[in-house]
Coordinates of C-alpha atoms in Angstrom, one line a residue:
X7 CA 31.2 202.3 68.9
X8 CA 32.2 205.2 66.5
X9 CA 35.6 206.7 66.6
X10 CA 36.6 207.3 70.4
X11 CA 33.0 207.8 71.6
X12 CA 31.6 205.1 73.7
X13 CA 27.8 205.2 73.9
X14 CA 27.1 203.4 77.2
X15 CA 23.5 203.2 76.9
X16 CA 23.3 201.9 73.4
X17 CA 26.0 199.2 74.1
X18 CA 24.2 198.2 77.2
X19 CA 20.9 197.8 75.2
X20 CA 22.7 195.6 72.6
X21 CA 24.2 193.5 75.5
X22 CA 20.9 193.2 77.2
X23 CA 19.0 192.0 74.1
X24 CA 21.8 189.7 72.9
X25 CA 22.3 188.0 76.3
X26 CA 18.7 187.4 77.1
X27 CA 17.8 186.1 73.6
X28 CA 20.8 183.6 73.8
X29 CA 19.7 182.3 77.1
X30 CA 16.1 181.9 76.2
X31 CA 17.2 180.3 72.8
X32 CA 19.7 177.8 74.1
X33 CA 19.0 177.7 77.9
X34 CA 22.5 178.9 78.9
X35 CA 25.4 181.0 78.0
X36 CA 29.1 180.4 78.4
X37 CA 30.8 183.2 80.6
X38 CA 32.1 185.7 78.2
X39 CA 34.1 189.0 78.5
X40 CA 33.7 191.7 75.8
X41 CA 36.4 194.5 75.3
X42 CA 35.5 197.7 73.6
X43 CA 38.4 199.6 72.1
X44 CA 38.8 202.5 69.6
X45 CA 41.3 200.4 67.5
X46 CA 39.6 197.0 67.4
X47 CA 35.9 197.8 67.9
X48 CA 34.3 195.0 70.0
X49 CA 36.1 191.7 70.7
X50 CA 35.1 188.8 73.0
X51 CA 36.6 186.1 74.7
X52 CA 34.9 182.9 76.1
X53 CA 36.0 181.7 79.6
X54 CA 36.6 178.1 80.4
X55 CA 37.8 176.2 83.3
X56 CA 37.8 172.8 85.0
X57 CA 35.0 172.5 87.6
X58 CA 37.4 171.6 90.2
X59 CA 39.5 174.7 89.5
X60 CA 37.0 177.4 89.6
X61 CA 36.7 180.4 87.3
X62 CA 39.2 182.8 89.1
X63 CA 42.3 182.0 86.9
X64 CA 40.2 182.4 83.8
X65 CA 38.8 185.7 84.8
X66 CA 42.4 186.9 85.5
X67 CA 43.6 186.0 81.9
X68 CA 40.4 187.8 80.6
X69 CA 41.3 190.9 82.8
X70 CA 44.8 190.9 81.3
X71 CA 43.4 190.6 77.9
X72 CA 41.1 193.8 78.4
X73 CA 44.1 195.7 80.0
X74 CA 46.4 194.8 77.0
X75 CA 43.9 195.8 74.5
X76 CA 43.6 199.3 76.1
X77 CA 39.9 198.9 76.2
X78 CA 37.6 201.9 76.9
X79 CA 34.9 199.8 78.4
X80 CA 34.5 196.1 79.1
X81 CA 31.5 193.9 79.7
X82 CA 31.0 190.5 81.4
X83 CA 28.1 188.1 81.0
X84 CA 27.2 184.6 82.0
X85 CA 25.1 182.4 84.4
X86 CA 25.8 182.8 88.0
X87 CA 24.7 181.4 91.3
X88 CA 24.5 183.5 94.5
X89 CA 25.3 182.1 98.0
X90 CA 26.2 184.2 101.2
X91 CA 26.1 187.3 98.9
X92 CA 29.0 185.8 96.8
X93 CA 28.3 185.8 93.0
X94 CA 29.9 182.7 91.4
X95 CA 30.0 182.2 87.7
X96 CA 29.1 178.8 86.2
X97 CA 30.2 177.0 83.0
X98 CA 27.3 175.5 81.0
X99 CA 28.4 171.9 81.8
X100 CA 28.3 172.5 85.6
X101 CA 25.7 171.0 87.7
X102 CA 24.6 173.7 90.2
X103 CA 22.1 171.5 91.9
X104 CA 19.1 173.3 93.4
X105 CA 20.9 176.6 93.5
X106 CA 19.1 179.4 92.1
X107 CA 20.6 180.5 88.7
X108 CA 20.7 184.2 87.3
X109 CA 21.8 185.7 84.0
X110 CA 24.4 188.3 85.0
X111 CA 25.4 191.3 82.8
X112 CA 28.0 193.9 83.9
X113 CA 29.3 196.9 81.9
X114 CA 32.0 199.3 83.0
X115 CA 33.7 202.1 81.0
X116 CA 36.9 204.0 81.6
X117 CA 35.0 207.3 82.2
X118 CA 33.4 205.8 85.3
X119 CA 30.2 204.5 83.9
X120 CA 29.0 201.2 85.6
X121 CA 25.9 199.1 85.5
X122 CA 25.0 195.6 86.2
X123 CA 21.8 193.4 86.4
X124 CA 20.6 190.0 87.4
X125 CA 17.9 188.1 85.6
X126 CA 16.4 185.2 87.6
X127 CA 16.6 182.1 85.4
X128 CA 13.3 180.1 85.8
X129 CA 12.2 176.8 84.4
X130 CA 8.7 175.5 84.7
X131 CA 6.9 172.7 83.0
X132 CA 9.9 172.3 80.7
X133 CA 9.9 175.9 79.6
X134 CA 12.6 178.5 80.4
X135 CA 11.9 182.0 81.2
X136 CA 13.7 185.1 82.7
X137 CA 12.3 187.0 85.8
X138 CA 12.2 190.6 86.5
X139 CA 15.9 191.8 86.6
X140 CA 17.5 193.5 89.7
X141 CA 19.5 196.5 88.2
X142 CA 22.1 198.7 89.8
X143 CA 24.4 201.4 88.3
X144 CA 26.8 204.1 89.1
X145 CA 27.8 204.1 92.8
X146 CA 25.3 201.5 93.7
X147 CA 26.9 199.1 91.4
X148 CA 29.7 197.9 93.4
X149 CA 29.9 194.4 91.6
X150 CA 32.8 194.5 88.9
X151 CA 33.9 191.1 88.0
X152 CA 37.1 192.2 86.6
X153 CA 37.8 195.1 88.9
X154 CA 38.9 198.4 87.7
X155 CA 41.5 197.7 84.9
X156 CA 42.2 201.4 84.5
X157 CA 43.0 202.6 88.1
X158 CA 44.5 199.2 89.1
X159 CA 45.7 197.5 85.9
X160 CA 48.0 194.9 87.6
X161 CA 47.4 191.2 87.1
X162 CA 48.7 188.2 88.9
X163 CA 52.2 187.3 87.7
X164 CA 53.1 191.0 86.5
X165 CA 56.5 192.2 87.3
X166 CA 56.1 195.7 88.8
X167 CA 58.3 198.5 90.1
X168 CA 57.7 201.1 92.7
X169 CA 57.6 204.6 91.4
X170 CA 60.5 207.1 92.2
X171 CA 60.6 207.9 96.0
X172 CA 58.2 205.2 96.7
X173 CA 59.4 201.9 98.6
X174 CA 58.0 198.6 99.8
X175 CA 60.1 199.3 103.0
X176 CA 61.4 202.7 103.8
X177 CA 65.3 202.7 103.7
X178 CA 66.9 203.6 107.0
X179 CA 63.9 202.3 109.1
X180 CA 64.4 199.5 111.7
X181 CA 62.5 197.1 109.6
X182 CA 64.7 197.9 106.5
X183 CA 67.9 197.4 108.6
X184 CA 66.6 194.1 110.1
X185 CA 65.9 192.7 106.6
X186 CA 69.4 193.7 105.4
X187 CA 71.1 192.3 108.3
X188 CA 69.3 189.1 108.0
X189 CA 70.1 188.7 104.3
X190 CA 73.8 189.5 104.8
X191 CA 73.7 186.8 107.6
X192 CA 72.1 184.1 105.1
X193 CA 74.9 185.2 102.5
X194 CA 77.6 184.6 104.8
X195 CA 76.2 181.3 106.2
X196 CA 74.9 179.9 102.8
X197 CA 77.5 180.8 100.1
X198 CA 76.0 178.4 97.6
X199 CA 72.8 180.4 97.4
X200 CA 74.4 183.8 97.8
X201 CA 73.3 184.9 94.4
X202 CA 69.6 184.3 95.4
X203 CA 70.0 186.5 98.6
X204 CA 71.9 189.4 96.6
X205 CA 69.0 189.2 94.1
X206 CA 66.5 189.8 96.8
X207 CA 68.5 192.8 98.1
X208 CA 68.8 194.3 94.6
X209 CA 65.0 193.9 94.2
X210 CA 64.3 195.4 97.4
X211 CA 66.7 198.4 96.7
X212 CA 65.0 198.9 93.2
X213 CA 61.6 198.3 94.4
X214 CA 60.9 195.4 91.8
X215 CA 58.2 192.7 92.9
X216 CA 55.9 190.2 91.5
X217 CA 52.1 190.8 91.6
X218 CA 50.4 187.9 93.7
X219 CA 46.9 189.4 93.4
X220 CA 44.4 192.1 94.5
X221 CA 42.8 192.2 97.9
X222 CA 39.1 191.5 97.7
X223 CA 38.3 194.1 100.4
X224 CA 40.7 196.8 98.9
X225 CA 40.4 197.0 95.0
X226 CA 42.7 199.9 94.8
X227 CA 45.6 197.9 96.3
X228 CA 47.8 195.2 94.9
X229 CA 49.3 192.2 96.9
X230 CA 53.1 191.8 96.0
X231 CA 55.8 189.2 96.6
X232 CA 59.6 189.2 96.0
X233 CA 60.7 187.5 92.7
X234 CA 63.1 185.3 94.8
X235 CA 62.3 182.2 96.7
X236 CA 64.0 183.8 99.6
X237 CA 61.2 186.0 101.1
X238 CA 61.7 187.5 104.6
X239 CA 59.0 190.1 103.7
X240 CA 56.0 187.9 103.0
X241 CA 53.1 189.4 101.2
X242 CA 53.3 193.2 100.8
X243 CA 50.2 195.3 100.1
X244 CA 50.6 198.6 98.1
X245 CA 48.5 201.2 96.5
X246 CA 48.2 200.5 92.7
X247 CA 49.0 204.4 92.2
X248 CA 52.5 203.7 93.6
X249 CA 53.5 201.2 91.0
X250 CA 54.3 201.0 87.4
X251 CA 54.2 198.0 85.1
X252 CA 57.7 196.6 84.1
X253 CA 56.6 193.4 82.4
X254 CA 53.4 191.4 82.1
X255 CA 52.9 188.0 80.4
X256 CA 50.6 187.8 77.3
X257 CA 47.0 186.6 78.1
X258 CA 45.9 183.1 77.0
X259 CA 42.4 183.7 75.8
X260 CA 40.0 182.1 73.1
X261 CA 38.4 184.9 71.0
X262 CA 34.8 184.7 70.1
X263 CA 33.6 186.0 66.7
X264 CA 31.1 188.7 66.8
X265 CA 28.6 188.7 64.1

């Protein structure tokens, strides 16, 4: 990548050659996320997780890393299995049994370019080979392991705030009044925890919440919850465009050196 220009096709070619060569040489590849930025060039992080935990938390940390790096593009590659149209990344040490394995490569850029492919991984007579890949791009490529970190940059655990004139619950509505009345009642009945209830009202008034996650069916939305244990709202869904980031924790990642 030179200057601020991201050559999508050139970077894809390098990813394709590097990933396929690695799998053919070693038989597998650890799930890896690459971030392309004007300031740092290309950086990569290896994803690791306990088999009983699954990869979700690791991918969330990688997503946070890509966002904080202000990347112009990101790529994800690794070995996956597919069941019921669900793509699941596997670590090299995981036993996938008889499940079919694929080398997955996905590339997405800030300007909208998106491409992904799946290579069937085959082993016959002790020899490993890759089958003909399935390729999708643009509007046909709806598989984005990290999601769109540019239109929806929020990650689990972020503290966010509704933009001016935006609210989780509209003031003056019956729901707003019911929540306020309930909280005041709790303050009156439970003075020892009055500070907790007041904190909830302050956050509700100021539109401050914590990110619980992102709905799988609505990638443009964010799932929110109050910062307090006291929570008469439950989980709130909101469009990412209505929110701003107040504070996000730094990502915990393991960088991989790129030769």
